[in-house]
RNA sequence: GGCCUCGUAGCUCAACUGGAUAGAGCAGCUGACUUCUAAUCAGCAGGUUUCAGGUUCGAGUCCUGACGGGGUCACCA
């Protein structure tokens, strides 16, 4: 659909050739949209040609413009030159044909780029506590990325890896055993993941209490006296020492580690408790996922993958890519690639995180046949993935070039980082409930939707609330750290999800008014388009390439920006011209077609973000 | 400290990868609903793009350095 632009580029290339005998491929010509303070639709920057043509920019632009107007009148209606910028005016009949092309285009004009299978991993929760705001950003980014990749032709496998084992869940289990009094989600009516999180907190409280007592015990006093840095005050010393205390002196620490050992040995009781409590957590997570509107195609559990990767280590040793240290540990040296040495097997032969990830990648490649794998993980793990990918390259795995870390920035609060110790972590379930509640309030105040059933109304509140939340998180460049202001996230006006939904609802409302009325579909006699109409068409034309770009750059925020811009232009159009009471039948038909298409594209763009569109609001 | 990363309006974010007078939203002020949904539109105000150099026709964008924030440098995950 961009046929028009292709035609324009070819014309420009022809012009450069005939006027200046300058040969250039049309694909190398870069056109920008003309800024709104100037006349014209598209702009060619002629500065780059000045050097080879040895002419002043204005001369080049003038001669080229004049040639285009004379020799390609069907493409270029007029032009003007400002400094080195050639602004090109497009004949109105082109907008008609462009709209028609857009209307008929398959897949909304999104090009099919690649049909390689790709795996996207976008959730990796620990089972010792509920999901929070950070997980939400992670999940939404991954979900959107999956939809975008599907839109350009990839079969996508959406995966989750559950960190279901380790010391953390043992802490929750131990605390539950000690203080739980057999409490279950049923007896307490607490959501399963929250209940397990409650005991995780309980463990840390108990540990802290125990630690404080220890600090004034004989042993504690002795350790403090013997500290290396004598200048360090007590509270700071003990803060630093906590980890060591946990591992060496703590009774609770000892018991938790015992439990982990029992778990690894397959102790029936421990395993039973583990399965039971993890089961509660999964029920809880599933509710949250359902509320967020996300699903997964394949689940992986760390308890099943944590031993993987040892064969890869062997393979690396055999090929000489890895080496064994004197104490038996296995390492990889990546210093020639600007990285460090990294351990892959401990001296006792057990695997580390990296080993596990190597094994999991290989397993996924075999199982899913995915040569491309995208890991949606926070930027604190940038280095880890850099190393992981380098190792895979070193081993020349067939999927080595298809690995990508979609790294996103942390979510901060206006008060700073979320800190579980300070209780500032924004809980996922609470947050979802709050945005919906906010919408309910606003809707009741506006007195809208009173004529429909309670359940329909609630569904719309849910759609709007989630749109506000999701759009708020997705409009920001994924790589950037962002500030989450709870007040702003429930905003329903301005640059928000509901603003976009509102544009859609307005169109649907017009459609409802039409009923069975006949619409004259002949739009050709509508000649003089309104600027707001041209603006809309120009936006619609770019949808396909926007999606393509979002796919290649792994950047859902591009879709969010697009949807916002398109809605903004629609609201302006809606305000400036009358649709149902248009000045002529053909104007009316034209505007209806245009509006319909805006609705279709908006709905699709929002679908790529994982946001539903209500028909009323 | 080494490496990575970010720094744009009071606040939250854009800026088509080097193009015109740096744009939106929120917050503030002013106007527009008997009209197709005002969850909207129009306007005012708000900037030395952290600072200092450099590259060139042209820099928020590229290079060097400084300052400031964040991350990461475990036989943790």
XYZ file of C-alpha atoms (C1' of nucleotides) in Angstrom:
694
model
C 0.000 0.000 0.000
C 2.816 1.801 0.243
C 2.651 1.467 -3.459
C 2.189 5.155 -3.661
C 5.392 5.805 -1.775
C 7.226 3.289 -3.911
C 5.962 5.078 -6.983
C 7.053 8.403 -5.602
C 10.508 7.078 -4.823
C 10.859 5.643 -8.298
C 9.816 8.970 -9.743
C 12.405 10.755 -7.663
C 15.081 8.315 -8.754
C 14.018 8.882 -12.364
C 14.143 12.604 -11.837
C 17.598 12.556 -10.334
C 18.714 10.458 -13.227
C 17.242 12.628 -15.995
C 18.024 16.002 -14.505
C 21.437 15.349 -12.987
C 22.446 12.041 -14.508
C 22.640 10.770 -10.976
C 21.945 7.069 -10.623
C 20.332 5.917 -7.445
C 18.157 2.982 -6.549
C 14.644 3.928 -5.513
C 15.003 1.847 -2.377
C 17.814 4.095 -1.193
C 15.626 7.156 -1.201
C 14.410 8.146 2.199
C 11.213 10.123 2.520
C 9.925 11.760 5.667
C 6.444 12.975 6.425
C 6.252 16.697 5.971
C 6.061 18.611 9.205
C 2.655 20.083 9.645
C 3.790 23.682 9.513
C 4.764 23.239 5.858
C 2.753 22.575 2.722
C 2.945 19.077 1.352
C 2.685 15.470 2.433
C 6.165 14.029 2.027
C 9.576 15.550 2.169
C 12.808 14.671 0.467
C 15.950 15.908 2.152
C 18.324 16.867 -0.643
C 21.398 17.719 1.410
C 22.930 14.278 0.910
C 23.094 14.890 -2.848
C 24.918 18.204 -2.711
C 28.368 16.739 -2.505
C 28.245 14.514 -5.569
C 26.096 16.880 -7.630
C 28.172 19.926 -6.736
C 25.141 22.151 -6.610
C 23.366 24.167 -3.975
C 20.631 22.287 -2.144
C 17.950 24.771 -3.182
C 18.864 24.380 -6.847
C 18.684 20.621 -6.663
C 15.339 20.716 -4.901
C 13.911 23.268 -7.323
C 14.998 21.436 -10.450
C 13.900 18.079 -9.153
C 10.563 19.434 -7.977
C 9.875 21.089 -11.255
C 10.808 17.956 -13.204
C 8.508 15.854 -11.047
C 5.600 18.215 -11.497
C 6.080 18.308 -15.274
C 6.887 14.673 -15.905
C 5.051 12.851 -13.153
C 1.898 14.910 -12.691
C -0.096 11.880 -11.653
C 2.238 11.368 -8.690
C 3.259 14.882 -7.771
C 0.662 17.604 -7.819
C 2.832 20.382 -6.535
C 5.938 21.117 -4.553
C 7.715 23.744 -2.561
C 11.283 24.157 -1.477
C 12.468 25.309 1.903
C 16.215 25.356 2.208
C 17.333 21.823 1.432
C 13.914 20.307 1.830
C 11.689 19.408 -1.092
C 8.089 19.174 0.059
C 5.871 17.177 -2.214
C 2.145 17.584 -2.558
C 0.112 14.533 -3.363
C -2.897 14.587 -5.717
C -6.095 13.904 -3.875
C -7.180 11.008 -6.042
C -4.210 9.153 -4.643
C -5.612 9.238 -1.163
C -8.713 7.567 -2.528
C -6.796 4.764 -4.111
C -4.568 4.398 -1.087
C -7.604 4.029 1.132
C -9.042 1.462 -1.249
C -5.799 -0.474 -1.199
C -5.655 -0.390 2.563
C -9.203 -1.592 2.652
C -8.444 -4.627 0.572
C -5.004 -5.420 1.945
C -4.560 -8.734 3.664
C -3.354 -8.873 7.245
C -3.876 -5.148 7.584
C -0.924 -4.584 5.302
C 1.471 -6.360 7.642
C 4.165 -8.078 5.607
C 4.924 -11.736 6.181
C 8.566 -11.606 7.058
C 9.667 -14.885 8.443
C 8.124 -18.221 9.290
C 10.841 -19.543 11.574
C 9.516 -21.009 14.738
C 10.307 -18.920 17.760
C 10.049 -19.544 21.457
C 9.313 -16.649 23.768
C 9.914 -17.123 27.475
C 8.275 -14.344 29.393
C 7.502 -15.521 32.868
C 9.912 -17.006 35.347
C 8.306 -16.590 38.746
C 9.536 -17.991 42.021
C 6.959 -20.036 43.843
C 7.606 -18.540 47.252
C 5.598 -15.367 46.785
C 2.903 -13.789 44.618
C 3.510 -11.827 41.414
C 4.165 -8.123 41.527
C 4.318 -5.118 39.228
C 7.697 -6.117 37.804
C 6.310 -9.478 36.722
C 3.427 -7.693 35.051
C 5.710 -5.606 32.877
C 7.658 -8.718 32.016
C 4.580 -10.724 31.114
C 2.898 -7.972 29.108
C 6.035 -7.311 27.096
C 6.426 -10.970 26.323
C 2.805 -11.453 25.446
C 2.826 -8.489 23.123
C 6.097 -9.579 21.555
C 4.576 -12.995 20.878
C 1.548 -11.470 19.185
C 3.727 -9.181 17.089
C 5.917 -12.050 15.957
C 2.865 -14.073 15.055
C 1.551 -11.134 13.073
C 4.617 -11.115 10.841
C 4.430 -14.856 10.259
C 6.289 -16.676 13.009
C 4.772 -19.658 14.743
C 5.334 -18.780 18.386
C 5.622 -20.970 21.449
C 4.904 -18.990 24.598
C 6.672 -20.454 27.571
C 7.014 -20.007 31.265
C 9.778 -21.378 33.439
C 8.721 -21.852 37.016
C 11.412 -21.588 39.653
C 9.758 -24.117 41.854
C 12.711 -25.423 43.845
C 15.533 -24.079 45.945
C 16.087 -22.500 49.279
C 13.336 -19.902 48.924
C 10.421 -22.283 48.735
C 11.991 -24.303 51.554
C 11.839 -21.217 53.723
C 8.115 -20.902 53.096
C 7.626 -24.615 53.725
C 9.555 -24.551 56.961
C 7.716 -21.527 58.283
C 4.412 -23.110 57.393
C 5.383 -26.271 59.241
C 6.507 -24.353 62.292
C 3.836 -21.694 62.510
C 1.196 -22.620 59.982
C -1.182 -24.594 62.134
C -2.298 -26.397 58.984
C -3.602 -23.262 57.378
C -4.700 -23.733 53.749
C -6.168 -21.430 51.110
C -9.539 -23.002 51.903
C -9.433 -22.558 55.664
C -8.031 -19.056 55.470
C -9.658 -17.858 52.240
C -6.316 -16.475 51.218
C -5.268 -16.879 47.595
C -2.700 -19.677 47.414
C 0.301 -17.690 46.234
C -0.391 -15.044 48.839
C -0.645 -17.650 51.555
C 2.727 -19.110 50.651
C 4.119 -15.578 50.478
C 2.778 -14.973 53.954
C 4.920 -17.818 55.270
C 7.927 -16.627 53.348
C 7.605 -13.325 55.152
C 6.973 -15.163 58.374
C 10.231 -17.039 57.921
C 12.182 -13.841 57.418
C 10.614 -12.272 60.495
C 11.451 -15.283 62.589
C 14.962 -15.322 61.211
C 15.429 -11.671 62.001
C 14.229 -12.226 65.544
C 16.565 -15.156 65.973
C 19.436 -13.154 64.527
C 18.904 -10.245 66.894
C 18.938 -12.579 69.862
C 22.112 -14.204 68.598
C 23.862 -10.885 68.242
C 23.893 -10.441 71.991
C 24.786 -14.060 72.683
C 28.323 -15.096 73.589
C 28.939 -16.397 70.091
C 27.615 -13.276 68.442
C 29.679 -10.989 70.635
C 32.803 -13.003 69.942
C 32.275 -12.885 66.178
C 31.723 -9.152 66.338
C 34.919 -8.624 68.346
C 36.959 -10.654 65.860
C 35.683 -8.807 62.799
C 38.230 -7.753 60.170
C 37.271 -4.138 59.929
C 37.382 -2.883 63.524
C 36.034 0.522 62.518
C 32.699 -0.950 61.408
C 29.834 -0.193 63.809
C 27.692 -3.054 65.077
C 24.494 -2.520 63.084
C 26.405 -2.271 59.818
C 28.566 -5.251 60.580
C 25.594 -7.434 61.364
C 23.797 -6.278 58.258
C 26.698 -7.479 56.146
C 27.134 -10.594 58.171
C 23.554 -11.799 57.798
C 24.178 -14.151 54.928
C 27.040 -15.797 56.699
C 25.000 -16.057 59.847
C 22.251 -17.762 57.909
C 24.663 -20.312 56.516
C 26.736 -20.995 59.616
C 24.927 -20.271 62.858
C 21.206 -19.919 62.279
C 18.995 -22.720 63.487
C 16.287 -21.744 61.021
C 18.860 -21.490 58.261
C 20.120 -24.900 59.130
C 16.656 -26.396 59.061
C 15.811 -24.769 55.740
C 18.983 -26.129 54.170
C 18.292 -29.537 55.652
C 14.918 -29.395 54.026
C 16.481 -28.549 50.688
C 18.820 -31.526 51.031
C 15.891 -33.776 51.870
C 14.075 -32.405 48.860
C 17.026 -33.257 46.637
C 17.174 -36.743 48.082
C 13.529 -37.147 47.245
C 12.278 -37.426 50.830
C 8.601 -38.342 50.572
C 7.297 -36.014 53.258
C 9.210 -33.019 52.032
C 8.211 -33.692 48.467
C 4.581 -34.029 49.463
C 4.571 -30.715 51.293
C 6.447 -29.113 48.426
C 3.894 -30.318 45.916
C 1.044 -29.238 48.082
C 2.291 -25.716 48.648
C 3.422 -25.257 45.064
C -0.028 -26.408 44.032
C -1.543 -23.544 46.005
C 0.840 -21.159 44.314
C -0.022 -22.410 40.828
C -3.729 -21.942 41.501
C -2.948 -18.414 42.573
C -0.740 -17.671 39.578
C -3.314 -19.059 37.207
C -5.936 -16.723 38.570
C -3.590 -13.791 38.049
C -2.722 -14.894 34.516
C -6.367 -15.295 33.718
C -7.107 -11.830 35.038
C -4.324 -10.466 32.914
C -5.603 -12.363 29.902
C -2.453 -14.327 29.176
C -1.840 -18.007 28.504
C 1.194 -20.184 27.900
C 1.775 -22.972 25.433
C 4.400 -24.770 27.432
C 5.523 -24.796 31.035
C 8.948 -25.685 32.289
C 9.780 -26.392 35.899
C 13.161 -25.769 37.348
C 12.816 -28.949 39.369
C 12.924 -30.783 36.073
C 15.630 -28.746 34.371
C 18.083 -27.919 37.142
C 20.183 -30.994 36.490
C 20.381 -30.401 32.766
C 23.422 -29.115 30.994
C 26.013 -31.524 32.286
C 26.220 -33.239 28.924
C 26.924 -29.873 27.350
C 29.718 -29.338 29.810
C 31.172 -32.687 28.811
C 30.833 -31.795 25.155
C 32.651 -28.520 25.805
C 35.403 -30.286 27.655
C 35.823 -32.772 24.830
C 36.040 -30.038 22.226
C 38.458 -28.056 24.351
C 36.136 -25.069 24.665
C 35.935 -25.551 28.439
C 38.648 -26.493 30.867
C 38.878 -28.169 34.247
C 40.549 -26.416 37.150
C 42.757 -28.208 39.692
C 39.933 -28.549 42.179
C 37.733 -30.228 39.589
C 35.468 -27.284 38.780
C 34.779 -26.590 35.115
C 35.199 -23.155 33.524
C 34.856 -21.366 30.244
C 37.232 -18.586 29.303
C 35.552 -15.811 27.332
C 38.252 -13.221 27.778
C 39.029 -13.237 24.074
C 35.437 -12.073 23.550
C 35.701 -9.256 26.041
C 34.064 -11.166 28.861
C 35.305 -13.035 31.910
C 35.965 -16.565 32.955
C 32.814 -18.226 34.085
C 32.235 -21.312 36.201
C 30.020 -24.034 34.743
C 30.330 -26.868 37.227
C 31.197 -26.604 40.893
C 34.081 -28.595 42.275
C 31.575 -31.025 43.761
C 30.218 -31.624 40.289
C 26.888 -29.857 40.761
C 25.574 -27.430 38.186
C 25.057 -23.698 38.428
C 22.469 -21.428 36.891
C 24.426 -21.087 33.674
C 24.707 -24.837 33.254
C 20.996 -25.147 33.673
C 20.288 -22.452 31.100
C 22.589 -24.104 28.600
C 20.799 -27.387 29.097
C 17.351 -25.860 28.920
C 18.141 -24.060 25.676
C 19.318 -27.261 24.084
C 16.339 -29.196 25.336
C 13.963 -26.586 23.979
C 15.658 -26.612 20.633
C 15.197 -30.367 20.432
C 11.684 -30.391 21.811
C 10.229 -27.396 20.050
C 12.471 -27.157 17.021
C 12.786 -23.437 17.660
C 15.918 -21.922 16.218
C 14.984 -18.598 17.638
C 14.468 -18.108 21.333
C 13.624 -14.870 23.038
C 14.082 -14.439 26.758
C 12.089 -11.618 28.271
C 14.070 -10.927 31.410
C 15.016 -7.778 33.336
C 18.176 -5.883 32.476
C 19.856 -6.858 35.723
C 20.634 -10.092 33.911
C 22.206 -8.496 30.837
C 25.597 -9.911 31.663
C 24.305 -13.377 32.336
C 22.688 -13.577 28.919
C 25.679 -12.089 27.186
C 27.754 -14.886 28.637
C 25.149 -17.543 27.931
C 24.890 -16.536 24.286
C 28.653 -16.398 23.859
C 29.037 -19.891 25.245
C 26.395 -21.207 22.878
C 28.215 -19.539 19.992
C 31.508 -20.972 21.112
C 29.924 -24.415 21.061
C 28.530 -23.677 17.583
C 25.046 -24.810 18.469
C 22.624 -24.595 15.539
C 20.436 -22.110 17.405
C 23.382 -19.937 18.473
C 22.486 -16.976 16.297
C 18.812 -17.050 17.146
C 19.028 -16.247 20.829
C 17.869 -12.858 22.004
C 17.545 -11.303 25.409
C 14.626 -8.907 25.410
C 15.976 -6.881 28.246
C 13.649 -4.467 29.971
C 14.266 -1.870 32.631
C 13.095 -2.156 36.179
C 9.875 -0.541 37.298
C 10.373 2.084 39.970
C 7.831 3.832 42.125
C 7.790 7.618 42.542
C 9.379 6.956 45.908
C 12.139 4.866 44.361
C 12.768 1.156 44.058
C 10.257 -1.398 45.191
C 11.563 -2.982 48.344
C 9.909 -6.017 49.825
C 11.463 -5.296 53.185
C 9.842 -1.885 53.258
C 6.560 -3.277 52.038
C 6.522 -1.095 48.925
C 6.122 -3.940 46.451
C 3.031 -3.395 44.330
C 1.097 -6.636 44.256
C -0.202 -7.752 40.881
C -3.649 -8.816 42.072
C -4.185 -5.674 44.120
C -3.152 -3.511 41.215
C -5.519 -5.175 38.771
C -8.375 -4.856 41.233
C -7.577 -1.189 41.830
C -7.582 -0.092 38.200
C -10.895 -1.806 37.626
C -12.325 -0.213 40.735
C -11.186 3.179 39.505
C -12.968 2.640 36.202
C -16.127 1.540 37.986
C -16.075 4.784 39.950
C -15.532 6.944 36.901
C -18.233 5.160 34.925
C -20.801 5.504 37.667
C -19.991 9.181 37.947
C -20.508 9.638 34.221
C -23.779 7.764 34.329
C -22.910 5.803 31.224
C -23.848 2.150 30.590
C -26.861 2.181 32.853
C -29.054 0.388 30.364
C -27.076 -2.815 30.129
C -26.760 -5.826 32.355
C -24.530 -5.934 35.373
C -22.266 -8.607 33.923
C -21.814 -6.774 30.639
C -21.038 -3.631 32.526
C -18.485 -5.359 34.712
C -16.851 -6.822 31.667
C -16.481 -3.369 30.158
C -15.025 -2.004 33.400
C -12.527 -4.828 33.307
C -11.608 -4.144 29.695
C -11.087 -0.464 30.357
C -9.162 -0.934 33.574
C -6.812 -3.442 32.048
C -6.361 -1.210 29.018
C -5.274 1.618 31.305
C -2.800 -0.596 33.133
C -1.413 -2.402 30.118
C -1.055 0.654 27.961
C 0.652 2.504 30.756
C 3.295 -0.202 30.968
C 3.655 -0.876 27.265
C 3.867 2.656 25.945
C 7.342 3.029 27.362
C 10.371 1.795 25.486
C 11.027 -1.683 26.882
C 14.713 -1.123 27.508
C 14.101 1.908 29.621
C 13.709 1.908 33.312
C 10.349 3.442 34.078
C 8.532 5.104 36.920
C 5.163 3.690 37.819
C 2.922 6.219 39.449
C -0.190 4.415 40.717
C -2.196 7.602 40.311
C -1.216 8.038 36.679
C -1.719 4.403 35.851
C -5.432 4.692 36.543
C -5.758 7.821 34.429
C -8.445 7.412 31.832
C -7.687 10.562 29.874
C -4.934 11.692 27.595
C -2.255 9.324 26.420
C -3.911 6.209 27.789
C -5.502 2.927 26.798
C -9.047 4.189 27.406
C -8.385 7.161 25.108
C -7.755 4.699 22.305
C -10.733 2.585 23.271
C -12.839 5.699 23.186
C -11.942 6.372 19.554
C -13.019 2.827 18.743
C -16.244 3.155 20.719
C -17.144 6.335 18.889
C -16.847 4.536 15.580
C -18.907 1.603 16.803
C -21.513 3.999 18.057
C -21.837 5.534 14.615
C -22.171 2.100 13.114
C -24.986 1.270 15.507
C -26.837 4.401 14.414
C -26.713 3.323 10.792
C -28.863 0.250 11.220
C -29.894 -1.132 7.874
C -29.684 2.148 6.079
C -28.225 1.998 2.645
C -24.870 3.576 2.233
C -23.806 4.892 -1.075
C -20.449 3.246 -1.519
C -19.339 5.440 -4.361
C -16.805 7.787 -2.911
C -15.142 8.920 -6.097
C -17.021 12.176 -6.388
C -15.712 13.256 -3.026
C -12.690 15.175 -4.190
C -11.472 17.754 -1.756
C -10.385 15.821 1.291
C -10.185 17.394 4.697
C -6.652 17.622 6.157
C -7.757 15.454 9.068
C -8.754 12.753 6.583
C -5.411 12.823 4.823
C -3.688 12.613 8.179
C -5.623 9.494 9.017
C -4.808 7.853 5.709
C -1.152 8.665 6.106
C -1.161 6.986 9.478
C -3.057 3.950 8.268
C -0.515 3.483 5.492
C 2.280 3.018 7.981
C 0.669 0.299 10.086
C 2.289 -2.627 8.312
C 5.778 -1.247 8.475
C 5.274 -0.261 12.099
C 4.422 -3.829 13.020
C 7.366 -5.092 10.996
C 9.658 -2.713 12.780
C 8.276 -3.647 16.172
C 9.029 -7.261 15.301
C 12.605 -6.698 14.191
C 13.477 -4.310 16.988
C 11.547 -6.280 19.637
C 9.760 -3.148 20.641
C 6.029 -3.276 21.478
C 6.021 0.389 22.453
C 6.088 1.252 18.749
C 2.641 -0.289 18.429
C 1.449 1.648 21.450
C 2.687 4.924 19.974
C 1.069 4.119 16.677
C -2.288 3.329 18.262
C -2.186 6.526 20.255
C -1.298 8.673 17.253
C -3.997 7.102 15.133
C -6.614 7.628 17.853
C -5.509 11.194 18.298
C -5.961 11.841 14.605
C -9.325 10.155 14.670
C -10.577 12.232 17.583
C -9.530 15.341 15.700
C -11.214 14.161 12.526
C -14.332 13.270 14.478
C -14.394 16.739 15.935
C -13.644 18.611 12.706
C -16.032 16.964 10.274
C -19.432 15.426 10.487
C -19.680 11.824 9.455
C -23.343 10.870 9.499
C -24.400 14.352 8.490
C -21.706 14.828 5.928
C -22.186 17.447 3.200
C -22.686 14.831 0.503
C -23.449 11.135 0.173
C -20.048 10.397 -1.191
C -18.335 12.332 1.610
C -20.398 10.341 4.056
C -19.510 7.042 2.462
C -15.876 7.997 2.348
C -15.801 8.922 6.009
C -17.611 5.773 7.002
C -15.093 3.679 5.134
C -12.268 5.589 6.670
C -13.707 5.275 10.160
C -14.336 1.586 9.730
C -10.796 1.045 8.781
C -9.489 3.087 11.660
C -11.554 0.881 13.962
C -10.190 -2.293 12.416
C -6.600 -1.180 12.651
C -6.979 0.173 16.172
C -8.504 -3.068 17.301
C -5.710 -5.055 15.739
C -2.963 -2.844 17.138
C -4.441 -3.150 20.592
C -4.761 -6.877 20.112
C -1.018 -6.943 19.530
C -0.638 -5.274 22.901
C -2.977 -7.736 24.564
C -5.692 -5.131 25.056
C -9.373 -5.799 24.367
C -11.690 -3.230 22.838
C -15.152 -2.612 24.251
C -17.979 -1.665 21.899
C -19.357 0.805 24.377
C -17.899 2.611 27.327
C 37.258 0.308 41.289
C 36.377 -2.507 36.001
C 32.493 -3.187 32.500
C 27.299 -2.062 30.889
C 23.392 1.501 30.857
C 20.515 5.922 31.379
C 20.310 11.620 31.841
C 14.997 15.646 27.059
C 9.237 20.869 29.986
C 7.506 20.794 37.296
C 6.115 15.130 36.500
C 5.643 10.657 32.996
C 7.314 9.755 28.181
C 8.183 10.655 22.271
C 11.447 12.159 18.506
C 10.895 7.606 11.826
C 18.147 5.654 13.856
C 22.124 12.332 11.446
C 17.448 16.547 9.066
C 13.383 21.993 9.225
C 11.335 26.196 14.773
C 12.824 19.193 19.954
C 6.933 16.869 20.242
C 2.725 14.438 23.345
C 0.160 13.489 27.946
C -0.406 14.811 33.135
C -0.448 18.922 36.459
C -1.782 24.809 35.849
C -4.711 28.607 33.180
C -8.689 29.813 29.054
C -12.476 28.355 25.765
C -16.013 24.511 23.076
C -21.564 19.880 24.780
C -29.838 21.004 22.749
C -25.154 18.078 17.828
C -22.056 11.165 15.450
C -20.279 9.132 23.237
C -16.888 15.874 26.339
C -13.100 9.065 28.773
C -13.292 14.406 23.368
C -11.493 18.982 20.851
C -9.054 23.958 20.489
C -5.759 27.540 22.810
C -2.044 29.728 26.603
C 2.193 28.809 29.444
C 6.272 25.625 30.181
C 13.392 23.751 27.106
C 20.858 26.223 27.055
C 18.006 18.111 25.419
C 23.177 17.319 32.677
C 27.994 19.906 31.474
C 32.639 20.708 28.301
C 34.925 19.713 23.812
C 34.995 17.228 18.861
C 33.191 15.101 13.920
C 29.897 18.043 9.380
C 26.137 21.401 5.270
C 23.282 19.880 9.860
C 23.919 16.627 16.526
C 18.924 15.143 21.613
C 20.930 11.249 18.251
C 27.849 9.696 16.495
C 33.140 10.265 19.203
C 36.147 11.850 23.737
C 36.037 13.538 28.701
C 33.532 15.172 33.250
C 29.304 15.048 36.603
C 24.917 12.511 38.315
C 21.429 8.014 38.683
C 20.935 2.653 37.990
C 22.750 -2.303 37.005
C 26.520 -5.973 37.208
C 31.137 -8.066 38.455
C 29.519 -15.475 43.603
C 31.571 -22.768 43.423
C 23.511 -17.557 44.505
C 19.302 -18.068 41.356
